[in-house]
mmCIF file of C-alpha atoms and ligand atoms in Angstrom:
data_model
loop_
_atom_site.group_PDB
_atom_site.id
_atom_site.type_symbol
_atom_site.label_atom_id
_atom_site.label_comp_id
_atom_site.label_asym_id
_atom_site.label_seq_id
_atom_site.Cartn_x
_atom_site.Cartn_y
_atom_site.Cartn_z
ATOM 1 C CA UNK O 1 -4.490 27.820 -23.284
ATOM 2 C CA UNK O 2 -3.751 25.060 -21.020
ATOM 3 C CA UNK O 3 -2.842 25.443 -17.058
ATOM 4 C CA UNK O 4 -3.485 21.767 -16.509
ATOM 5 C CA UNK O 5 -0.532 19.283 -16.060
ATOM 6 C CA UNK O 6 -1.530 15.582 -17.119
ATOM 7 C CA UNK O 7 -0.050 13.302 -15.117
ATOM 8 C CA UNK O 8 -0.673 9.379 -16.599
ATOM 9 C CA UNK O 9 0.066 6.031 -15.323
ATOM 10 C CA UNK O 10 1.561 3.983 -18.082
ATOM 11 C CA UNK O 11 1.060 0.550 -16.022
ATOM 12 C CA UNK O 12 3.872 -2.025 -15.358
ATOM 13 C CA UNK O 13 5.190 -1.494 -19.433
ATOM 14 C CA UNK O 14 3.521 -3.390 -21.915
ATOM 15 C CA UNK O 15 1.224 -1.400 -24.108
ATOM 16 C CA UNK O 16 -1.486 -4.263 -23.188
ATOM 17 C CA UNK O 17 -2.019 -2.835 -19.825
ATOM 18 C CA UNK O 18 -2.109 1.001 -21.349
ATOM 19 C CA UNK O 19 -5.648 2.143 -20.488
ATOM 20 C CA UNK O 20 -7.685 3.682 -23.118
ATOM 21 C CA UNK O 21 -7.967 6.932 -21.648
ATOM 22 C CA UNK O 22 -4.369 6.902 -20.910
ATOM 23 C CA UNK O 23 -3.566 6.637 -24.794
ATOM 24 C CA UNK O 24 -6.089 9.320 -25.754
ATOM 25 C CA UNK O 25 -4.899 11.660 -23.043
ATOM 26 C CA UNK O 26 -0.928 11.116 -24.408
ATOM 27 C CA UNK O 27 -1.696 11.351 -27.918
ATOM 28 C CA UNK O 28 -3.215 14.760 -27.339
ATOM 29 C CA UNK O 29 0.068 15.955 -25.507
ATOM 30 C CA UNK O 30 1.948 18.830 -27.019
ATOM 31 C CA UNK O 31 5.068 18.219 -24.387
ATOM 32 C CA UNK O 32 5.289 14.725 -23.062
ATOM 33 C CA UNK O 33 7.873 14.790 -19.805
ATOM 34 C CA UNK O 34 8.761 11.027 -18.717
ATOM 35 C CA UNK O 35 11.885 8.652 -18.438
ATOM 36 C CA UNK O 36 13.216 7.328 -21.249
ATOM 37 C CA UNK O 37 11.343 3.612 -21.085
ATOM 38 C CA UNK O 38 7.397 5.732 -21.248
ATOM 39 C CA UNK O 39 9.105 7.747 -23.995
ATOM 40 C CA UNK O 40 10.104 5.187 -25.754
ATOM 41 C CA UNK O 41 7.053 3.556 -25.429
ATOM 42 C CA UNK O 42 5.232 6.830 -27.657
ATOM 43 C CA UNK O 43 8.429 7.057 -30.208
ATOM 44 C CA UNK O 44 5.903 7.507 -33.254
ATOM 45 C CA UNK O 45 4.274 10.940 -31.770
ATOM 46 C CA UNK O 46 5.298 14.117 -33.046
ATOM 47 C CA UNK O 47 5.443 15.846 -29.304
ATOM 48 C CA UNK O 48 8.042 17.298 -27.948
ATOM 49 C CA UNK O 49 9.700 15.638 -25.494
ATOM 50 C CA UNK O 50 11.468 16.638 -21.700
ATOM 51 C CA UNK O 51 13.121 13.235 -20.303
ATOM 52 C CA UNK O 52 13.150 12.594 -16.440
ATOM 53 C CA UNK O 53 16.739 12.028 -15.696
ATOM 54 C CA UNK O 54 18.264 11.479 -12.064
ATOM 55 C CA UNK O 55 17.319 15.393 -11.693
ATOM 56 C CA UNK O 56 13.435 15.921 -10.754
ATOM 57 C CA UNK O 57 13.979 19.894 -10.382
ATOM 58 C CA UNK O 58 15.395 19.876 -13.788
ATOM 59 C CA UNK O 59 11.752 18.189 -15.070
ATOM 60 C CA UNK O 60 9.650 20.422 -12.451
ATOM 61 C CA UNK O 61 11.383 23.808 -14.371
ATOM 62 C CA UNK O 62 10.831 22.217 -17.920
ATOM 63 C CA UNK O 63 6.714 21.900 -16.963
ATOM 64 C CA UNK O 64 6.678 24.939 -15.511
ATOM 65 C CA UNK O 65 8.232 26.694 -17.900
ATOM 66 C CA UNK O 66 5.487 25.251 -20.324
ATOM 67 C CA UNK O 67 2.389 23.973 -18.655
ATOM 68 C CA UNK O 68 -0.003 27.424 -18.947
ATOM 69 C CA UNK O 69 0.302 27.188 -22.807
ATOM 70 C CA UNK O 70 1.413 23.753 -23.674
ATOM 71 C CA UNK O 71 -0.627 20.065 -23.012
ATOM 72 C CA UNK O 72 1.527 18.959 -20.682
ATOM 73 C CA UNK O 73 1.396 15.134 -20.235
ATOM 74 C CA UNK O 74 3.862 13.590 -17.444
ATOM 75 C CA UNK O 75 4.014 10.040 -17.957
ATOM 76 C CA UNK O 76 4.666 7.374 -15.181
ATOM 77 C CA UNK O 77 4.910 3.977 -14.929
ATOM 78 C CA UNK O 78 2.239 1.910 -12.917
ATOM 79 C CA UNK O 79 -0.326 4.233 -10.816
ATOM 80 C CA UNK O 80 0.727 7.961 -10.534
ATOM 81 C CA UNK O 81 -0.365 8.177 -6.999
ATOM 82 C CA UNK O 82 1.943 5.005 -5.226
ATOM 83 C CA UNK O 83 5.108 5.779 -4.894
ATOM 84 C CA UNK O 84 5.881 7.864 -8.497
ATOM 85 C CA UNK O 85 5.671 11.374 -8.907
ATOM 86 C CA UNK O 86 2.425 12.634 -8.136
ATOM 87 C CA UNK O 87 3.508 13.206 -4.812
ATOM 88 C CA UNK O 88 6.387 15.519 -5.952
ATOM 89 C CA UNK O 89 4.128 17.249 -8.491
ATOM 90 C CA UNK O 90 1.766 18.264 -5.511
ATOM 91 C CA UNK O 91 4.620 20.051 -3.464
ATOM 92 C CA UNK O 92 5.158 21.921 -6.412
ATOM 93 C CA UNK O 93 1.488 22.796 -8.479
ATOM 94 C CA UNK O 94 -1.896 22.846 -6.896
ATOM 95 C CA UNK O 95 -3.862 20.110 -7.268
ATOM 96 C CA UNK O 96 -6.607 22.176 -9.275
ATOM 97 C CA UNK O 97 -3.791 22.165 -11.858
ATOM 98 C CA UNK O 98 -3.048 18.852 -12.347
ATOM 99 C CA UNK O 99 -5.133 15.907 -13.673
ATOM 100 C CA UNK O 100 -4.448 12.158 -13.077
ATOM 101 C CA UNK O 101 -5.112 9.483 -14.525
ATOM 102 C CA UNK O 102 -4.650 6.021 -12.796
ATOM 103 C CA UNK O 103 -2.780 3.035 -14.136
ATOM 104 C CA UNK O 104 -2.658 -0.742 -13.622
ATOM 105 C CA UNK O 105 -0.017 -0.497 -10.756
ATOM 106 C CA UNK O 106 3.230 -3.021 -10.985
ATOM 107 C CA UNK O 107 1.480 -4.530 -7.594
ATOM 108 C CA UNK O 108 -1.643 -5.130 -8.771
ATOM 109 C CA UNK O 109 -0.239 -6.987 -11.755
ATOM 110 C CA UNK O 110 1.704 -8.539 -9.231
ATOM 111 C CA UNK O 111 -1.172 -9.864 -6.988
ATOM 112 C CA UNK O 112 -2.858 -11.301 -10.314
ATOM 113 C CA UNK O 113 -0.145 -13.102 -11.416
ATOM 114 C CA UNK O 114 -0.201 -14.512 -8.506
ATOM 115 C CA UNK O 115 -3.739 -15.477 -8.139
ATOM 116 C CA UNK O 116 -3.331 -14.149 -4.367
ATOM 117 C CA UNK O 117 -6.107 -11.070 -3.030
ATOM 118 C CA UNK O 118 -4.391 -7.735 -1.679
ATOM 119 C CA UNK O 119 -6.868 -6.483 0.933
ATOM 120 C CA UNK O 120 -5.030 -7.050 3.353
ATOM 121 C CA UNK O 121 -1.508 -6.475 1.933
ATOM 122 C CA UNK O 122 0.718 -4.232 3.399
ATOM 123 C CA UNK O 123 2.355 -2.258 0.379
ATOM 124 C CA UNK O 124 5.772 -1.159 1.062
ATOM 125 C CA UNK O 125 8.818 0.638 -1.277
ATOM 126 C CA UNK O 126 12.392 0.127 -0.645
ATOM 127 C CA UNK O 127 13.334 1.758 -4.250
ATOM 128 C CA UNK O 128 15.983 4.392 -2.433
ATOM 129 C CA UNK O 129 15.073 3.650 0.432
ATOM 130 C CA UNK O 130 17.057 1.985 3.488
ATOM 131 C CA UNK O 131 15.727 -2.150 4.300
ATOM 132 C CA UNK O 132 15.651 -1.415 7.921
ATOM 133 C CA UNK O 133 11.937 0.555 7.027
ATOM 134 C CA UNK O 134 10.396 -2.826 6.835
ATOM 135 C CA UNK O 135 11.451 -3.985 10.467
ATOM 136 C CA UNK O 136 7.481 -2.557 11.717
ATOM 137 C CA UNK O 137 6.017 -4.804 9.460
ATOM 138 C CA UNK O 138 7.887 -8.091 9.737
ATOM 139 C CA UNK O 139 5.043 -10.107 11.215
ATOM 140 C CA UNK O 140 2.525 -7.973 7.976
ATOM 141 C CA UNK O 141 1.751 -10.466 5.636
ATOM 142 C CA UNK O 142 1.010 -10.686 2.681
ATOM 143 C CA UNK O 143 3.704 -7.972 2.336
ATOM 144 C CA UNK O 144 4.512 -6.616 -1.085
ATOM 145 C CA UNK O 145 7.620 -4.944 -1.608
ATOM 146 C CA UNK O 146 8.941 -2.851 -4.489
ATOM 147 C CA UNK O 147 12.534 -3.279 -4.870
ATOM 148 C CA UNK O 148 15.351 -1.169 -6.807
ATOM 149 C CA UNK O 149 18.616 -2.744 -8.181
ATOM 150 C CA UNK O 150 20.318 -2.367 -4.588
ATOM 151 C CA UNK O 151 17.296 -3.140 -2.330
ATOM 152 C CA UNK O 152 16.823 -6.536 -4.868
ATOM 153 C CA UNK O 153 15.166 -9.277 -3.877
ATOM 154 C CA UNK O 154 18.332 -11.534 -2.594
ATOM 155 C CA UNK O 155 19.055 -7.967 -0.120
ATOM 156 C CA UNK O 156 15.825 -8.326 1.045
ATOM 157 C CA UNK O 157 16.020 -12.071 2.115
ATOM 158 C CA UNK O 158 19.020 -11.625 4.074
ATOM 159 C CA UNK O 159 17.411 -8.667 6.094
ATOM 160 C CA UNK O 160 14.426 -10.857 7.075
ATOM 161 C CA UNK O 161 16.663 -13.799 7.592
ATOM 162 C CA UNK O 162 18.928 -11.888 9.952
ATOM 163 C CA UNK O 163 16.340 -9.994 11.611
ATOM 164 C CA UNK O 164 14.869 -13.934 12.478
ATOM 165 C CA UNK O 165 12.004 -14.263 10.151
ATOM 166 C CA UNK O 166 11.664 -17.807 9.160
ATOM 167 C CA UNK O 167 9.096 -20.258 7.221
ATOM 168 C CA UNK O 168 8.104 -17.598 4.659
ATOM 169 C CA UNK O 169 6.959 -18.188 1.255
ATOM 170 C CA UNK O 170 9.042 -15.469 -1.107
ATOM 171 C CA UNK O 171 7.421 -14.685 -4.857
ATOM 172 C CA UNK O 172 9.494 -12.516 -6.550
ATOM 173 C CA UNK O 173 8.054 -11.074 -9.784
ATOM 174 C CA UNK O 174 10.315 -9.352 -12.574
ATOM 175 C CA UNK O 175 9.459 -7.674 -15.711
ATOM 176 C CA UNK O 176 5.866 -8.109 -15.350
ATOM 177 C CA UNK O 177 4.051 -7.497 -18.643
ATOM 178 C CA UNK O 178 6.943 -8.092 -20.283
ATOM 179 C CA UNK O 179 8.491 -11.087 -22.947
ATOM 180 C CA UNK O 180 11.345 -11.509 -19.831
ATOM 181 C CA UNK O 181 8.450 -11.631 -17.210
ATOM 182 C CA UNK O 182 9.543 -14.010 -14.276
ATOM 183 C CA UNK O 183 7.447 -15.405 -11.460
ATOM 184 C CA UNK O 184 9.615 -17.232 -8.802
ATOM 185 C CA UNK O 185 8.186 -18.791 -6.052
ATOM 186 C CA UNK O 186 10.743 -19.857 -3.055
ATOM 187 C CA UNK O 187 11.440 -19.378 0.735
ATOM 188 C CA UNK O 188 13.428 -16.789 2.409
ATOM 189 C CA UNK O 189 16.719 -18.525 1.744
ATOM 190 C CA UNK O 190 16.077 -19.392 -1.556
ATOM 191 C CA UNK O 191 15.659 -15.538 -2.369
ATOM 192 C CA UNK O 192 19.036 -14.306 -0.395
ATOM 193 C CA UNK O 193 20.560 -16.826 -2.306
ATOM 194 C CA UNK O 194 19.744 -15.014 -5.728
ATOM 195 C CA UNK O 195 21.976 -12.906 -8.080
ATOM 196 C CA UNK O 196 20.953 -9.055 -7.814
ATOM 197 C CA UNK O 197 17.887 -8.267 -10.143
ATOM 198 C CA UNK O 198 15.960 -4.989 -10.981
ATOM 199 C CA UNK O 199 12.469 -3.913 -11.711
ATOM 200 C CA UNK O 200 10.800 -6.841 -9.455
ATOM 201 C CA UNK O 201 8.128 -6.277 -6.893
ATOM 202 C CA UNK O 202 8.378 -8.989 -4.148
ATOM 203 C CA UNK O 203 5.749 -10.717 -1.849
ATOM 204 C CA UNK O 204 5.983 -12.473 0.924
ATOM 205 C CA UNK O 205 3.490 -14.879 2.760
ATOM 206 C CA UNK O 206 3.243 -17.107 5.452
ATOM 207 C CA UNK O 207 2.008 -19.808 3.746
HETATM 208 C C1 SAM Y 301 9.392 4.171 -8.674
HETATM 209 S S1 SAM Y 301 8.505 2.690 -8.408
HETATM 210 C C2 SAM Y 301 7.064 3.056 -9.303
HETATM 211 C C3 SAM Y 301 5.878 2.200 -8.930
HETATM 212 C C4 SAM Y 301 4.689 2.451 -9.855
HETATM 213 N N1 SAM Y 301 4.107 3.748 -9.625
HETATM 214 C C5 SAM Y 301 3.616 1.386 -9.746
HETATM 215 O O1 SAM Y 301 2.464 1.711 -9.413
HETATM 216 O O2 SAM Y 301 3.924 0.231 -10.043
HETATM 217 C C6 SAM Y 301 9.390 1.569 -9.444
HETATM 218 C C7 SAM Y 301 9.319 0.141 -8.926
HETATM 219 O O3 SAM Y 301 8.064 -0.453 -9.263
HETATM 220 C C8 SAM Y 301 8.250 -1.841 -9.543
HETATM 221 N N2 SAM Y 301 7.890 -2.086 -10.935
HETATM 222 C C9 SAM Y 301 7.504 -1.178 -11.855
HETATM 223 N N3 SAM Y 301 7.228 -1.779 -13.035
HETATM 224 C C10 SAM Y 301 7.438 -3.106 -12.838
HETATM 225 C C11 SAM Y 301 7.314 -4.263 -13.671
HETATM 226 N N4 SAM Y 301 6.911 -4.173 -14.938
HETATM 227 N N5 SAM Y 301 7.618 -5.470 -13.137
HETATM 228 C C12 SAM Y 301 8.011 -5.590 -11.861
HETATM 229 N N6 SAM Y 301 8.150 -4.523 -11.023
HETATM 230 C C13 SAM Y 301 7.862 -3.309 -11.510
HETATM 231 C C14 SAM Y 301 9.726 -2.157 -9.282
HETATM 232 O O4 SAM Y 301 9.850 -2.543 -7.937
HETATM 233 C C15 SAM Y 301 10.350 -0.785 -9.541
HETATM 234 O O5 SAM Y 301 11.624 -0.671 -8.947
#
């Protein structure tokens, strides 16, 4: 008898930032529900296994279907709780019936790699979402910005650029945890001068 959904935060994708508790609570799972990079990640367990594909209802019916008599574990990458699926899960299950359990997020990695504090970072997404949200918080800095293969770093540059922001330090950090981890450091120009790149959180600062 379950009832509980498990909803984990993988971290930005290398197993080296999987928290213990993370592992035990996945290796427990009876049905693991997740996109096909944090299944992959768990290839060698024997649960069965509901990928995420463009189609959240599709994954919301597949726990539901299963979640009062299966260990449901939902995996996500980074934190559950900033900008990922835990916010979806809520419309849809009480919170009494689900269980989370944080990750390293992709901008907290971020930050570190950067040797920069965040306590007074303004933490904004632009994966599917339109560049004009960030016009409030043009003069926000540092301001770190999670990108998508459209909203990419180079897109971003040229918004800030035409919307006058000048004399800005841009880091752009890709495939953090990973072998093809990147840490650029340039100005505003520099980054609207770059080819389109995914899975990179950006951060800008005025100095
Ligand atoms: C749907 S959001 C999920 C954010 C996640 N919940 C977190 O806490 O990091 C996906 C975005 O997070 C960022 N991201 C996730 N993993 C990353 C990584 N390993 N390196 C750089 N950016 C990453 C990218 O901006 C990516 O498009």
């Amino acid at each position: 008898m379950e009832g509980v959904i498990h909803v984990v935060g993988l971290g930005p994708g290398s197993r080296d930032y999987l928290t213990p508790a993370a592992e035990r609570v996945v290796t427990q799972a009876e049905v693991l529900v997740g996109g096909r990079r944090a299944l992959d990640l768990f290839a060698g367990l024997s649960a069965q296994r509901v990928e995420i594909t463009g189609r959240l209802d599709d994954a919301i019916t597949a726990i539901r279907a299963c979640y009062r008599n299966h260990r449901v574990v939902v995996l996500v990458s980074g934190d559950p709780g900033f900008y990922s699926l835990l916010a979806v899960l809520r419309r849809h299950f009480p919170p009494e019936e689900l269980e989370v359990i944080p990750g390293i997020s992709s901008i907290q990695l971020a930050f570190a790699r950067l040797k920069l504090p965040w306590d007074h970072a303004t933490l904004i997404s632009l994966h599917g979402r339109e560049l004009s949200i960030l016009q409030p918080f043009l003069d926000k800095f540092p301001l770190a910005i999670l990108t998508d293969p459209v909203h990419s770093p180079s897109q971003i540059g040229q918004y800030l650029l035409s919307q006058g922001v000048t004399n800005r330090q841009a880091r752009i950090c890709q495939d953090l945890s990973y072998p093809s981890e990147r840490i650029i450091v340039t100005d505003l120009e520099g980054m609207a001068a770059m080819e389109a790149m995914g899975n990179a959180v950006v951060v800008i600062t005025d100095e």
